[in-house]
Coordinates of C-alpha atoms in Angstrom, one line a residue:
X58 CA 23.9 80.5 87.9
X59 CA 23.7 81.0 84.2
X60 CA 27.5 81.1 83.9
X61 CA 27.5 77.5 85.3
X62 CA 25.5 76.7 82.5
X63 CA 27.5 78.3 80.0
X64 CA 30.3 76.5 81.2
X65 CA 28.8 73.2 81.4
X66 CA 27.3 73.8 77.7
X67 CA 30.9 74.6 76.6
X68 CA 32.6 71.5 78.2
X69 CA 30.1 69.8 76.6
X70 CA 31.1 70.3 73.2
X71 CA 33.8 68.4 71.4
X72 CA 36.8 70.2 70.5
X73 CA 37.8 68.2 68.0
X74 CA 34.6 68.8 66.5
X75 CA 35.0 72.1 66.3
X76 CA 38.8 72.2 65.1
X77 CA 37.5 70.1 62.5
X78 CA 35.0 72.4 61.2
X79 CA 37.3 75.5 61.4
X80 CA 40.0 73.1 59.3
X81 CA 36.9 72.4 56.9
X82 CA 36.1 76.1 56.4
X83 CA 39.5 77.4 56.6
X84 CA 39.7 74.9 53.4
X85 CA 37.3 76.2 51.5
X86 CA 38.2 79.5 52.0
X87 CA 41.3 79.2 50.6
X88 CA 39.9 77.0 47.6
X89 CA 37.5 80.3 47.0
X90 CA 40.1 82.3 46.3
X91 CA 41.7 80.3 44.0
X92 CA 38.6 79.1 42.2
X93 CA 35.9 81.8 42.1
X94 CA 33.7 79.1 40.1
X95 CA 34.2 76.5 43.4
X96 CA 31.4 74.9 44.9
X97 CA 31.8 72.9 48.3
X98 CA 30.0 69.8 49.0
X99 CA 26.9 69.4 50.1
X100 CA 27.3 66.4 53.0
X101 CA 23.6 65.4 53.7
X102 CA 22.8 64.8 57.2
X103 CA 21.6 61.4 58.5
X104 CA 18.1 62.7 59.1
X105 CA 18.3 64.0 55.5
X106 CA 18.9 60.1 54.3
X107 CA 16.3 58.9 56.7
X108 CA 13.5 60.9 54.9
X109 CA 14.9 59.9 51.6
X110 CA 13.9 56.6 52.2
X111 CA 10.8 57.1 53.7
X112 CA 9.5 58.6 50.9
X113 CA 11.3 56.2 48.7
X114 CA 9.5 53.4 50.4
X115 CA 6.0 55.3 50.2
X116 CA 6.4 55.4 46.4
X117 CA 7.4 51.4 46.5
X118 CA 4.0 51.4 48.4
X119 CA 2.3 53.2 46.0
X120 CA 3.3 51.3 42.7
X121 CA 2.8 48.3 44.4
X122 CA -1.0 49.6 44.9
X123 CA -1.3 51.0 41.3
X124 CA 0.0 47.9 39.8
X125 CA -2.6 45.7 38.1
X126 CA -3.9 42.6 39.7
X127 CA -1.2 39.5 37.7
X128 CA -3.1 36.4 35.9
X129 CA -4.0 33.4 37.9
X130 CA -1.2 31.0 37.8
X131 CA -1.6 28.1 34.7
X132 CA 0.5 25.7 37.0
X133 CA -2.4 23.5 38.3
X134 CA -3.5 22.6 34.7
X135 CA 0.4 22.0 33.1
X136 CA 0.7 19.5 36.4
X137 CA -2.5 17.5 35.1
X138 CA -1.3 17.2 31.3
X139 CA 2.0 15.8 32.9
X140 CA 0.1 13.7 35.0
X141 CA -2.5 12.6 31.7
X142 CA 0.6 12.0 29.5
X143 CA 2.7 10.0 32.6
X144 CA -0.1 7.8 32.8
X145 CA -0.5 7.4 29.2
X146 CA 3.2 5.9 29.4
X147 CA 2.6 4.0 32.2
X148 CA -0.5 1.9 30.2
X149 CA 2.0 2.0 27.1
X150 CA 4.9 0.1 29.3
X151 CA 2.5 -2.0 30.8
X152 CA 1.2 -3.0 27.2
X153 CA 3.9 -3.6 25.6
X154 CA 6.1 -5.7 28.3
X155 CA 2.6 -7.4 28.8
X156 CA 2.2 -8.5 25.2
X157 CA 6.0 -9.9 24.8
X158 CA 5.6 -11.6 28.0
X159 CA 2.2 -13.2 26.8
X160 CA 3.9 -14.3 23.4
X161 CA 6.5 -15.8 24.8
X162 CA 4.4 -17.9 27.2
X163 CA 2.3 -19.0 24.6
X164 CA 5.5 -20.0 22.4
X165 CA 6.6 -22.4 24.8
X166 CA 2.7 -23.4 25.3
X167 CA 1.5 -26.6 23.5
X168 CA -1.1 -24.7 21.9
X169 CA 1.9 -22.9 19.9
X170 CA 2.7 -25.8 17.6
X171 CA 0.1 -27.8 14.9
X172 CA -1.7 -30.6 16.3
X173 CA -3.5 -31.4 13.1
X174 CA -3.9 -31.0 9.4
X175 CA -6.7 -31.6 7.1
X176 CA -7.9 -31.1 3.6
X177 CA -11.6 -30.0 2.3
X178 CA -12.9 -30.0 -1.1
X179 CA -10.8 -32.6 -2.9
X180 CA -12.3 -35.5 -5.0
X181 CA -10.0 -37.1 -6.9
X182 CA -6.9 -36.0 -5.2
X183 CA -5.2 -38.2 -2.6
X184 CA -5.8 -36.0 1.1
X185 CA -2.4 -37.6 2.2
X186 CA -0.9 -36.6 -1.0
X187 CA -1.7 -32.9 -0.3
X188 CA -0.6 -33.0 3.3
X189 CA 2.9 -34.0 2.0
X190 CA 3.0 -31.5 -0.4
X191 CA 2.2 -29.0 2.3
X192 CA 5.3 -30.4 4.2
X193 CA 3.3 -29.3 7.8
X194 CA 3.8 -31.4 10.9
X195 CA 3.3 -31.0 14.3
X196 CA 6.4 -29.7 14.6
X197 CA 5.9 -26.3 13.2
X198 CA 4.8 -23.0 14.8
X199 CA 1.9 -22.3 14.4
X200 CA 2.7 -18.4 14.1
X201 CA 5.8 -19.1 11.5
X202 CA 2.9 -21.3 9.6
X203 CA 0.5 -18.3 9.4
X204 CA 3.2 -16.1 8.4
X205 CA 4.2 -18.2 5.3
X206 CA 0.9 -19.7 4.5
X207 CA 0.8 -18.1 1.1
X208 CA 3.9 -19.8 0.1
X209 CA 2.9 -23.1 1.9
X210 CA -0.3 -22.4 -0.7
X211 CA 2.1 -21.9 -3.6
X212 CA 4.3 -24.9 -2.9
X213 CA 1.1 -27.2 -3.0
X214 CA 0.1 -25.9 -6.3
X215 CA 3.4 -26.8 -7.6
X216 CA 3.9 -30.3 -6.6
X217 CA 0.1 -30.7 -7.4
X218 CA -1.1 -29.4 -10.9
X219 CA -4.7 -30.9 -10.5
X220 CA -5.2 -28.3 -8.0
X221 CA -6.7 -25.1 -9.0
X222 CA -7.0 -23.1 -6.2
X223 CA -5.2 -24.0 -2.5
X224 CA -5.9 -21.6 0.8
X225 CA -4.6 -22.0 4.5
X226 CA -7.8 -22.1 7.5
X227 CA -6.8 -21.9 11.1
X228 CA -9.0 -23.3 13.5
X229 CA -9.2 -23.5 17.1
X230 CA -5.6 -22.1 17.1
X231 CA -3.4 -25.0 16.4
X232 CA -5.5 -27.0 13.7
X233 CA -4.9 -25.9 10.0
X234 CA -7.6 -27.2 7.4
X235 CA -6.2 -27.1 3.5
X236 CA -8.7 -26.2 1.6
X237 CA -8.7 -26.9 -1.8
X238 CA -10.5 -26.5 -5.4
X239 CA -9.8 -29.1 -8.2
X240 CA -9.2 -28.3 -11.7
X241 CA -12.1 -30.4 -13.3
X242 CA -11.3 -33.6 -14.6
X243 CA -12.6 -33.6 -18.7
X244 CA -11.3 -37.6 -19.3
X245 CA -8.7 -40.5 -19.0
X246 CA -5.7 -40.7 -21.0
X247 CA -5.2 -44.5 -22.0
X248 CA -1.5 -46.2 -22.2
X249 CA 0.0 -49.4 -21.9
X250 CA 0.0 -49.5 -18.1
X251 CA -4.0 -48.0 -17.5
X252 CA -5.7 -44.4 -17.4
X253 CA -4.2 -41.5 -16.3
X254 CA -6.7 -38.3 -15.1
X255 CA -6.7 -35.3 -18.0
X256 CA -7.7 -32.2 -16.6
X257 CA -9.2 -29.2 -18.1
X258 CA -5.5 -27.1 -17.7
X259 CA -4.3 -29.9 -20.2
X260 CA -2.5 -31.7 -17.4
X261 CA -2.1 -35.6 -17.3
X262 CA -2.0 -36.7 -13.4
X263 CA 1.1 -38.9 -12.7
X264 CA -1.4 -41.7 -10.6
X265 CA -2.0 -44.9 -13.3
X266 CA -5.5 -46.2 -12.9
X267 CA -6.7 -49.7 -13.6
X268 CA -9.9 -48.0 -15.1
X269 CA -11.4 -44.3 -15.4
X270 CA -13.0 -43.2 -12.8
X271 CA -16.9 -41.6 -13.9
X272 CA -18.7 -40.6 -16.6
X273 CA -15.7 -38.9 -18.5
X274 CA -14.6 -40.4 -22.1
X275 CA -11.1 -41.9 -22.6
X276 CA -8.8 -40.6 -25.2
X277 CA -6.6 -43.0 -27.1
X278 CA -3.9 -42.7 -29.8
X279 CA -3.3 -38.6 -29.0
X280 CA 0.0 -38.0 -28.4
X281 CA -0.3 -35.6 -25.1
X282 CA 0.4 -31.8 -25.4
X283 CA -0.9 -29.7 -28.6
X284 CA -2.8 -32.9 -30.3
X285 CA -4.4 -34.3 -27.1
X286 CA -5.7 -30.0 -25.8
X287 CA -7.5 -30.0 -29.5
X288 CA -9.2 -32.7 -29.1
X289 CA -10.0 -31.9 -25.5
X290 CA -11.4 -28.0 -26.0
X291 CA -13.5 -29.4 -29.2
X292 CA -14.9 -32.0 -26.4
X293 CA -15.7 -29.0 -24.3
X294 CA -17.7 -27.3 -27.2
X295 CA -20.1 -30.6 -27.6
X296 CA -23.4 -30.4 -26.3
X297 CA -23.8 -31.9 -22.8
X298 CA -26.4 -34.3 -24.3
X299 CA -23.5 -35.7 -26.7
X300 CA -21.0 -35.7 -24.1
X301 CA -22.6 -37.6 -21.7
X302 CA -22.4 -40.1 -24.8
X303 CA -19.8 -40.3 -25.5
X304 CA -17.4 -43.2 -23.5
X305 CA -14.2 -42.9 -26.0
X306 CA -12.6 -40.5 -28.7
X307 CA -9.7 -42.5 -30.3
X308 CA -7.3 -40.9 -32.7
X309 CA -8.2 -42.9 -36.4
X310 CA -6.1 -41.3 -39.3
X311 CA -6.2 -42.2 -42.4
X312 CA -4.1 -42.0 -45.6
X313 CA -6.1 -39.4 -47.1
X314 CA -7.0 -37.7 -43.9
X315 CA -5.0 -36.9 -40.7
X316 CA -7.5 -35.5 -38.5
X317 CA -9.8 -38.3 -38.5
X318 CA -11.7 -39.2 -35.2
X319 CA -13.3 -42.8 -34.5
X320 CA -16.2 -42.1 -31.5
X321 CA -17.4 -44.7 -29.3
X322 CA -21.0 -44.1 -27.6
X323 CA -22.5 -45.3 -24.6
X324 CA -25.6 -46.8 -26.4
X325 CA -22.8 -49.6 -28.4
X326 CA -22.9 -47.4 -31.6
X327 CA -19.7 -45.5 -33.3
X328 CA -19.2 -42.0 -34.9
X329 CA -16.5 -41.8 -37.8
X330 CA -15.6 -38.3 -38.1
X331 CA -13.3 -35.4 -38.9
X332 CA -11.8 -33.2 -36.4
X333 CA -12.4 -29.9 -37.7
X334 CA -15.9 -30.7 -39.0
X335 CA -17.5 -32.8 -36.0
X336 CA -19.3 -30.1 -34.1
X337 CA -21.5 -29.2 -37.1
X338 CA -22.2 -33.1 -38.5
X339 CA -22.6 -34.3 -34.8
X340 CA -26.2 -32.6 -34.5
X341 CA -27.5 -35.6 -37.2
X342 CA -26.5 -38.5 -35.0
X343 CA -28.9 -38.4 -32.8
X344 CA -32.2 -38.7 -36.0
X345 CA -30.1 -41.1 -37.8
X346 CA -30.0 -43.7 -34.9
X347 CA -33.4 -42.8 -34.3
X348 CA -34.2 -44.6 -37.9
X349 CA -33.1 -48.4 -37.0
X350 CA -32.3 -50.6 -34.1
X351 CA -29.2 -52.3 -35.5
X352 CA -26.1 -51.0 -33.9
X353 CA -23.4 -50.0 -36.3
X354 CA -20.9 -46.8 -37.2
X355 CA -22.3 -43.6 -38.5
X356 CA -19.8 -41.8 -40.7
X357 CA -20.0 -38.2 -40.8
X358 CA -16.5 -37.8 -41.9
X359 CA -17.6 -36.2 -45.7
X360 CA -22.0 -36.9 -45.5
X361 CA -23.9 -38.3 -43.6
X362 CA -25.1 -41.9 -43.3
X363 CA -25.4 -45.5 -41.1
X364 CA -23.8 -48.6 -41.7
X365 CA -24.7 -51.6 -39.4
X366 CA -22.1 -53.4 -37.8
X367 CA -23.4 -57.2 -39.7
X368 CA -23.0 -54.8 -42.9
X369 CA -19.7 -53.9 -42.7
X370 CA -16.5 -55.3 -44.8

């Protein structure tokens, strides 16, 4: 019986298996003796590899345990500033396209161009006179008007010199009010033809009167530019009570002296003076014509003293 096993155990085995481990064997028997230092190889055996990773995958296990918890992940709150800023964008688009299309509805609009123009604060001055200085019309932008309005401003100034001071308003949109600020009028310059306005600049309007206009005096026989502003600044250092006077200053020179000034007052009475001294001598008219009740000329040119009109030669 246990031959039968012995034989079955022996037809069991391979015999190329064995042949191939006597080759192996007889191999490194023979390498031996050549080599005494040889070593053979060490083949490991598949159950040998299995355990190897085994315990390779128990020390994955283990790291993995040992390894510190990792930080939350900052994804959620970078998604909301993309969001924040997207929607920032979005309002920015929606601005902008909203404003160009709102501009150009309104620039095709009526309410776009000027439908009126008016002028403040003149009283003198001509109000049609400033409009066409202005050169507006109801066929300008309003917008390109606003944008120029200074020089608009300027160009009025230019064409009219009694203005002093000229400004743009805009008013319910599309009206535009010119407001003004005259330079004030000191007297009337008198030629051949009538009375022109003077100015406290020194500028003689262009407009011809048939008579002056208030209570400002008339200047006569000046020739206009350095002779006439004299005679108009020492007018503006008289005392109010003498202005208001005072209804003509004439140039009067004489032979002996050039600067002599004939006054005619108010109250039908005349001043003979001097330029340069009339200021000072000017403060005696007023007790000398207090002292009689004839009208006539009081000369203040070198004293001080009244001659009546019936008097004179």
């Amino acid at each position: 019986m246990k031959k039968n096993d012995d034989s079955k155990n022996v037809a069991e085995r391979n015999p190329s298996a064995t042949l191939e481990s006597w080759k192996k064997f007889k191999q490194e028997q023979d390498e031996r003796r050549k080599n005494p230092q040889y070593k053979p190889k060490v083949t490991e055996s598949k159950t040998a590899t299995t355990s190897k990773k085994k315990k390779q995958a128990r020390q994955s296990t283990q790291q993995k345990q040992i390894s510190p918890p990792k930080s939350k992940p900052i994804r959620p709150k970078l998604s909301k500033e993309k969001r924040r800023q997207l929607s920032w964008q979005i309002v920015f688009i929606i601005v902008f396209f909203g404003t160009i299309m709102g501009g150009l509805i309104y620039h095709v609009s009526p309410k776009a161009k000027i439908e009126d123009v008016s002028v403040t604060g003149i009283k003198l001055t001509v109000a049609q006179d400033v409009i066409d200085a202005s050169h507006l019309s109801g066929k300008d932008y309003v917008s390109t008007t606003w944008l120029h309005r200074n020089r608009v401003a300027s160009t009025v100034k230019q064409k009219l010199p009694a203005l002093k001071q000229v400004s743009l308003k805009f008013n319910h949109w599309n009206k535009i009010e010119i407001v003004v600020k005259e330079h004030q009028t000191v007297g009337f310059f008198a030629n051949k033809n009538g009375y022109q306005r003077i100015l406290s600049n020194g500028y003689i309007d262009d407009e011809v009167l048939a008579k002056p206009l208030g209570n400002f005096p008339v200047y006569d026989g000046f020739k206009s530019g350095t002779e006439l502003n004299r005679i108009i600044k020492l007018y503006a250092k008289m005392p109010n009570q003498i202005q208001n006077a005072i209804s003509e200053i004439k140039s009067d020179p004489s032979k002996t002296n050039p600067y002599r000034i004939h006054l005619y007052m108010n109250d039908g009475n005349e001043v003979v003076a001097d330029s340069r001294t009339v200021i000072d001598r000017l403060k005696y008219y007023g007790n000398i014509v207090a002292q009689t009740k004839k009208k006539g000329i009081v000369d203040l040119e070198v004293g001080a003293y009244f001659v009546p009109f019936d008097e004179k030669k």
